[in-house]
Short mmCIF file of C-alpha atoms in Angstrom, two decimals:
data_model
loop_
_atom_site.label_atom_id
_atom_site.label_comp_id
_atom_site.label_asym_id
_atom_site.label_seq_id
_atom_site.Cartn_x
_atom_site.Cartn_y
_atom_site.Cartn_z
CA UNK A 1 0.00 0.00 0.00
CA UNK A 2 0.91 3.38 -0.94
CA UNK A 3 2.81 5.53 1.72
CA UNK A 4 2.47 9.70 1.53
CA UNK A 5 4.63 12.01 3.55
CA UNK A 6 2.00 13.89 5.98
CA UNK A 7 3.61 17.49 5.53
CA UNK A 8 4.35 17.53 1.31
CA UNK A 9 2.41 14.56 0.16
CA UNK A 10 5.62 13.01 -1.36
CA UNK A 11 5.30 9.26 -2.00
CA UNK A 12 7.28 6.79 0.11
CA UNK A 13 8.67 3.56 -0.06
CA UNK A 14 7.76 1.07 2.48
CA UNK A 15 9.64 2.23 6.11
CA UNK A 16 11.43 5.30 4.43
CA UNK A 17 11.26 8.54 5.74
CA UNK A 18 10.57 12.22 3.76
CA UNK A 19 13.48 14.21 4.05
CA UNK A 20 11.19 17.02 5.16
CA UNK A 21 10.23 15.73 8.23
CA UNK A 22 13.49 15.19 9.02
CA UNK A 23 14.51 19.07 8.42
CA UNK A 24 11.35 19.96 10.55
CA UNK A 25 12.51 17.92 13.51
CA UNK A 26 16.10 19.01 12.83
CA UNK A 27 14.61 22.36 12.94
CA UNK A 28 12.42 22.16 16.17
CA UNK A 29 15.35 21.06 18.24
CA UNK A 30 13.54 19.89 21.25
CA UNK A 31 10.69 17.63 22.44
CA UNK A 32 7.67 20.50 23.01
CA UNK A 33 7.96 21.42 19.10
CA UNK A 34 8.21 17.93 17.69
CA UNK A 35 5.18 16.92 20.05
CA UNK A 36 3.51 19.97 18.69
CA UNK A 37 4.17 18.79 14.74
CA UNK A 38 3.32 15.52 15.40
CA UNK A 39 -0.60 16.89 16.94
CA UNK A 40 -0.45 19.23 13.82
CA UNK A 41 0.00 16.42 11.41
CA UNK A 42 -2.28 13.80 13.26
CA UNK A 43 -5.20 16.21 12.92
CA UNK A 44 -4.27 16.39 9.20
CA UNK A 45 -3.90 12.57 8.55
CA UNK A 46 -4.36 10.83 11.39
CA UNK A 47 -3.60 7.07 10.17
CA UNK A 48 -0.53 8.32 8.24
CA UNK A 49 0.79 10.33 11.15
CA UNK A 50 0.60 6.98 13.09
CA UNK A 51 1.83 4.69 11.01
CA UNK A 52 5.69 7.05 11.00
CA UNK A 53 5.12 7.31 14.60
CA UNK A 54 4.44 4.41 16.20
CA UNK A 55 8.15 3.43 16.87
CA UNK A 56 10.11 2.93 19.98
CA UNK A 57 11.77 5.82 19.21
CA UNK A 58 9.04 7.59 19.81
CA UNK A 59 8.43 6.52 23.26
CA UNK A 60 9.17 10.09 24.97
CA UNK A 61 6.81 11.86 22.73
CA UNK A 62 3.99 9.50 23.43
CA UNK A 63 4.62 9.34 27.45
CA UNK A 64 4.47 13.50 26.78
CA UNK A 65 1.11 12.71 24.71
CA UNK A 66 -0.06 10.65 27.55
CA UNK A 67 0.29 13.55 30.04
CA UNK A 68 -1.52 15.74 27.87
CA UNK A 69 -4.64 13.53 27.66
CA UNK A 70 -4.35 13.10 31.99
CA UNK A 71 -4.38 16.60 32.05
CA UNK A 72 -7.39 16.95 29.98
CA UNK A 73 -9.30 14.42 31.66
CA UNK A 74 -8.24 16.56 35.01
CA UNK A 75 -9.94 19.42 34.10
CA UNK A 76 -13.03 17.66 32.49
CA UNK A 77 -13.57 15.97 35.89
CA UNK A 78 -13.24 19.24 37.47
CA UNK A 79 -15.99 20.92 35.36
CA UNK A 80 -18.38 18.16 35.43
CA UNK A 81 -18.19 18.10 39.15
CA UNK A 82 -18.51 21.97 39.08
CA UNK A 83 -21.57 21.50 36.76
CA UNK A 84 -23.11 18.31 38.80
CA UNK A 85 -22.97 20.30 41.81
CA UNK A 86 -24.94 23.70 40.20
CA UNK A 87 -27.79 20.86 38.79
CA UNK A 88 -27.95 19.75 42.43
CA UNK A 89 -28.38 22.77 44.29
CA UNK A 90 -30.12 25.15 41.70
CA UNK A 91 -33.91 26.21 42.51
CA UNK A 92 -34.08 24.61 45.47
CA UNK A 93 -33.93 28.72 47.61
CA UNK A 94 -31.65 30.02 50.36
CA UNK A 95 -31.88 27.33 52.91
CA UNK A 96 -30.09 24.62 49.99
CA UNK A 97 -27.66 27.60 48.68
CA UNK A 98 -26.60 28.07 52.45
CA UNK A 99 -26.07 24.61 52.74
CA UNK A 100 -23.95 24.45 49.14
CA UNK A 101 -22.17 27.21 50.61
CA UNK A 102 -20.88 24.74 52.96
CA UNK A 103 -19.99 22.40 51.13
CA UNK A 104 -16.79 22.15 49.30
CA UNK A 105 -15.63 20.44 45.90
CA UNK A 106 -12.38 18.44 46.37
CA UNK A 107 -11.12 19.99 42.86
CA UNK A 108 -7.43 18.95 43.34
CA UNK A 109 -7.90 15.61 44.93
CA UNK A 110 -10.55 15.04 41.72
CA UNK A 111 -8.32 16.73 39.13
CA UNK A 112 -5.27 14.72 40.18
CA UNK A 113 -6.87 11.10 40.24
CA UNK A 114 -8.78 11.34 37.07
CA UNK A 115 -4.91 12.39 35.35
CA UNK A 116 -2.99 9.28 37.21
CA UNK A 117 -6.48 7.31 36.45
CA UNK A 118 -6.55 8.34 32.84
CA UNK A 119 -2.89 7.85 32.35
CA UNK A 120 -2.50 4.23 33.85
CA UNK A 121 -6.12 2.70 31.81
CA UNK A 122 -3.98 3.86 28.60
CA UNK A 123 -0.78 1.94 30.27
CA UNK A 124 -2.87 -1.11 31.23
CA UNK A 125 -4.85 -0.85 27.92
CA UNK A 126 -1.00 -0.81 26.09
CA UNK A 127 0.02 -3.65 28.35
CA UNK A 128 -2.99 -5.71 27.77
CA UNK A 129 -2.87 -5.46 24.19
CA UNK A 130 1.08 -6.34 24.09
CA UNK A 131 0.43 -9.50 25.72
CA UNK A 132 -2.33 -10.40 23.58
CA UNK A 133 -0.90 -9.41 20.08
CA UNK A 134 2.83 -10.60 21.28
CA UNK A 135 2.85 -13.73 23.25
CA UNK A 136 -1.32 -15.23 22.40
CA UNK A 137 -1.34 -14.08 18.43
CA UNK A 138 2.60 -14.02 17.87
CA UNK A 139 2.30 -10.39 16.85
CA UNK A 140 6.09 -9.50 17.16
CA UNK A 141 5.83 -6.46 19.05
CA UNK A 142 6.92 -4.92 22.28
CA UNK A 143 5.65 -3.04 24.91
CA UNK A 144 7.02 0.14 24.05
CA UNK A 145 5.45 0.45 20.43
CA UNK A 146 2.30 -0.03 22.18
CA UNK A 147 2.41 2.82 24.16
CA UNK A 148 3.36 5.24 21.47
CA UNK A 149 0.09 3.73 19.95
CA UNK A 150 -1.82 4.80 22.44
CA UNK A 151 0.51 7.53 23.24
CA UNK A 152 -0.47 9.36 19.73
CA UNK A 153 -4.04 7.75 19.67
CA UNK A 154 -4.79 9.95 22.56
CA UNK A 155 -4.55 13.17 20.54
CA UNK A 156 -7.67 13.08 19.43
CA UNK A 157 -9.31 12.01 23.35
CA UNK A 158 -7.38 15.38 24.91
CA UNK A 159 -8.61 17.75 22.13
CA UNK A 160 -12.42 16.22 22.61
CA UNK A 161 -11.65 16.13 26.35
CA UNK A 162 -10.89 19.68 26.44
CA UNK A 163 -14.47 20.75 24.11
CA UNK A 164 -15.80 18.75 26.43
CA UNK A 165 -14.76 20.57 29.75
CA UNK A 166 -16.26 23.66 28.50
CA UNK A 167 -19.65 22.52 26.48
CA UNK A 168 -20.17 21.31 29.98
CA UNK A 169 -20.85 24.99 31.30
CA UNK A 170 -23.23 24.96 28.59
CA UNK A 171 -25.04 21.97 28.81
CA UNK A 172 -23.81 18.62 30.31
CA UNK A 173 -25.43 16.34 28.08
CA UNK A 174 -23.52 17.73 25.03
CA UNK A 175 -20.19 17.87 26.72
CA UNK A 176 -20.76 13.97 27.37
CA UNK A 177 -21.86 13.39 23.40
CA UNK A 178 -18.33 14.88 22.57
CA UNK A 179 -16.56 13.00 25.10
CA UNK A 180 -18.36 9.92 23.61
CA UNK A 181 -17.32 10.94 20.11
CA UNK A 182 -13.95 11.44 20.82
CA UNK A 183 -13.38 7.49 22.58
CA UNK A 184 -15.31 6.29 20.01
CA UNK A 185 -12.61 7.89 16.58
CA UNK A 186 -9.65 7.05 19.69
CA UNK A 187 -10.78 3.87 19.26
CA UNK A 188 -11.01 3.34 15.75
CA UNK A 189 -7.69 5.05 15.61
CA UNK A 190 -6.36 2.32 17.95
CA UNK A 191 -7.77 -0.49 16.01
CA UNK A 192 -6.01 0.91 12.87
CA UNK A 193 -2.62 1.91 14.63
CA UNK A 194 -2.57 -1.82 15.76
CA UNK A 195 -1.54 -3.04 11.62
CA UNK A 196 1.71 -0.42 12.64
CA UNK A 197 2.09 -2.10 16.31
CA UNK A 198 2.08 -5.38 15.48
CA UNK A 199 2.50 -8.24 12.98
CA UNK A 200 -0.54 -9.73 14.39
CA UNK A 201 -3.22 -10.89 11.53
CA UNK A 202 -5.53 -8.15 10.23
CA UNK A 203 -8.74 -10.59 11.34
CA UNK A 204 -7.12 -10.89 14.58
CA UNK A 205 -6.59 -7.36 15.94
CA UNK A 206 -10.55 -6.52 17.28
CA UNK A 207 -9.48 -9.54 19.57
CA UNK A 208 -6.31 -7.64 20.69
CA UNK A 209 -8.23 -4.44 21.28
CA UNK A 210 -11.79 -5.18 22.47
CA UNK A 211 -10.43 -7.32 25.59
CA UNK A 212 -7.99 -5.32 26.50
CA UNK A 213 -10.18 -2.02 26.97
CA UNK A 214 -12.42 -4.45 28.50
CA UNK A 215 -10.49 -6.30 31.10
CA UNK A 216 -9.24 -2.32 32.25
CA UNK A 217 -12.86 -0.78 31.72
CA UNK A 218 -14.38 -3.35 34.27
CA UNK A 219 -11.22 -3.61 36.78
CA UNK A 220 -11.01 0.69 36.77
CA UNK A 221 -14.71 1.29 37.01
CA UNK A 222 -14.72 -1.13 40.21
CA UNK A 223 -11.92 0.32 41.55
CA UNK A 224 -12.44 4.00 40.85
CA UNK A 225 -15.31 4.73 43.58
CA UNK A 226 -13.40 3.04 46.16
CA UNK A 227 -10.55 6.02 45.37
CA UNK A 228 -12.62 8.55 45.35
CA UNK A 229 -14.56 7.83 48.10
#
C-alpha cells in the first residue's frame, strides 16, 4: 500500500522517511515542538501520522502525549463536578444555597486522580494489548510500540476532552456526546494503529483491542469509587 509524507504529500517507499520531516525535527530542536508537529500532522492525517510514529523511538513523545490527555481528563472531571454540583443545588432557595455554601468540591484531589487514572487505563490498555498481540497471536511487538500507539491515539481524546470541559458549562449532556465521540474515533484510531504495532493478523486485531479495553474498563470502574470515596 501506498505511503504519503504527511507534511508535502511526497510518496514513500515502504519504512522510508521524507526528508522534510526530518529538516522539521532538525529544525524544532527539542521535544515541546516535535510533540507539537506531530498533533499538527495527526489532525491532518491521522492514520498516516501513526503509522511514521508508532516506533520505539518515539516513546518520549507519546509518554508526553499521555500527560496531555491526563491533564485533559483533570480538568473535564473538574468541570463536570462543578456542573453536577450547580444541577444539584439550583432552585431549590436560600436554605439549599446556604447549605452548598458549605460544602466544598475536592477539585485537586478530583483533578489529580482522574490524570494518574486516565494515564495508567492507557498503560494497562498498552500492556494488555502487548500480551495479547505478542505472546497469544505471535504479533512480534513490544511493549514500548504499544504505548506510542496509544501515546499518539490519545490526541484526538485530549482535544475532545478539552471541548468537552467547556460545552459542559453549557449543557452537560452535550459535553458527554463529545466525550463519547472522541473514545469512540480514539478507538477506531487504535484499532487501525494496531496493523503499525504489530505483525498480528488483520482478522485478529478486534481480539487484541476489544479485551484489552475491557479487562481495564471493568477492573477501573470497580476500583475508581473506592478512590474517590
Amino acid at each position: 500500500m501506498a505511503k504519503f509524507c504527511t507534511n508535502c504529500g511526497k510518496k514513500l517507499e515502504e519504512g522510508q522517511t521524507c526528508e522534510c520531516t526530518k529538516a522539521v525535527v532538525a529544525s524544532n530542536g527539542n521535544l515541546f515542538n516535535e510533540c507539537l508537529e506531530i498533533a499538527k500532522n495527526f489532525f491532518k492525517k491521522p492514520i498516516d501520522t501513526l503509522e511514521e510514529n508508532v516506533d520505539e523511538s518515539r516513546l518520549t513523545h507519546a509518554l508526553i502525549m499521555l500527560g496531555v490527555n491526563g491533564i485533559a481528563m483533570g480538568l473535564f472531571m473538574m468541570a463536570i463536578a462543578k456542573s453536577i454540583y450547580s444541577i444539584m443545588f439550583a432552585g431549590y432557595g436560600s436554605l439549599m444555597s446556604l447549605a452548598g455554601a458549605q460544602i466544598k468540591i475536592p477539585y485537586v484531589k478530583i483533578f489529580f486522580i482522574a490524570f494518574i487514572v486516565s494515564i495508567v487505563m492507557e498503560a494497562l490498555i498498552a500492556l494488555c494489548s502487548y500480551l495479547l498481540s505478542d505472546k497469544l497471536f505471535k504479533g512480534n511487538t513490544d511493549i514500548k510500540k504499544m504505548i506510542t500507539l496509544f501515546g499518539f491515539s490519545s490526541i484526538i481524546m485530549s482535544a475532545a476532552t478539552i471541548v468537552a470541559a467547556i460545552l459542559s458549562f453549557i449543557n452537560i449532556y452535550i459535553a458527554l456526546f463529545v466525550l463519547v465521540a472522541g473514545s469512540m474515533l480514539k478507538t477506531y484510531y487504535n484499532y487501525k494503529g494496531l496493523e503499525f504495532a504489530c505483525e498480528t493478523d488483520i482478522n485478529k486485531l478486534g481480539y487484541v483491542l476489544m479485551p484489552s479495553v475491557l479487562v481495564v474498563s471493568i477492573v477501573v470502574g470497580y476500583l475508581l469509587p473506592k478512590i474517590m470515596m
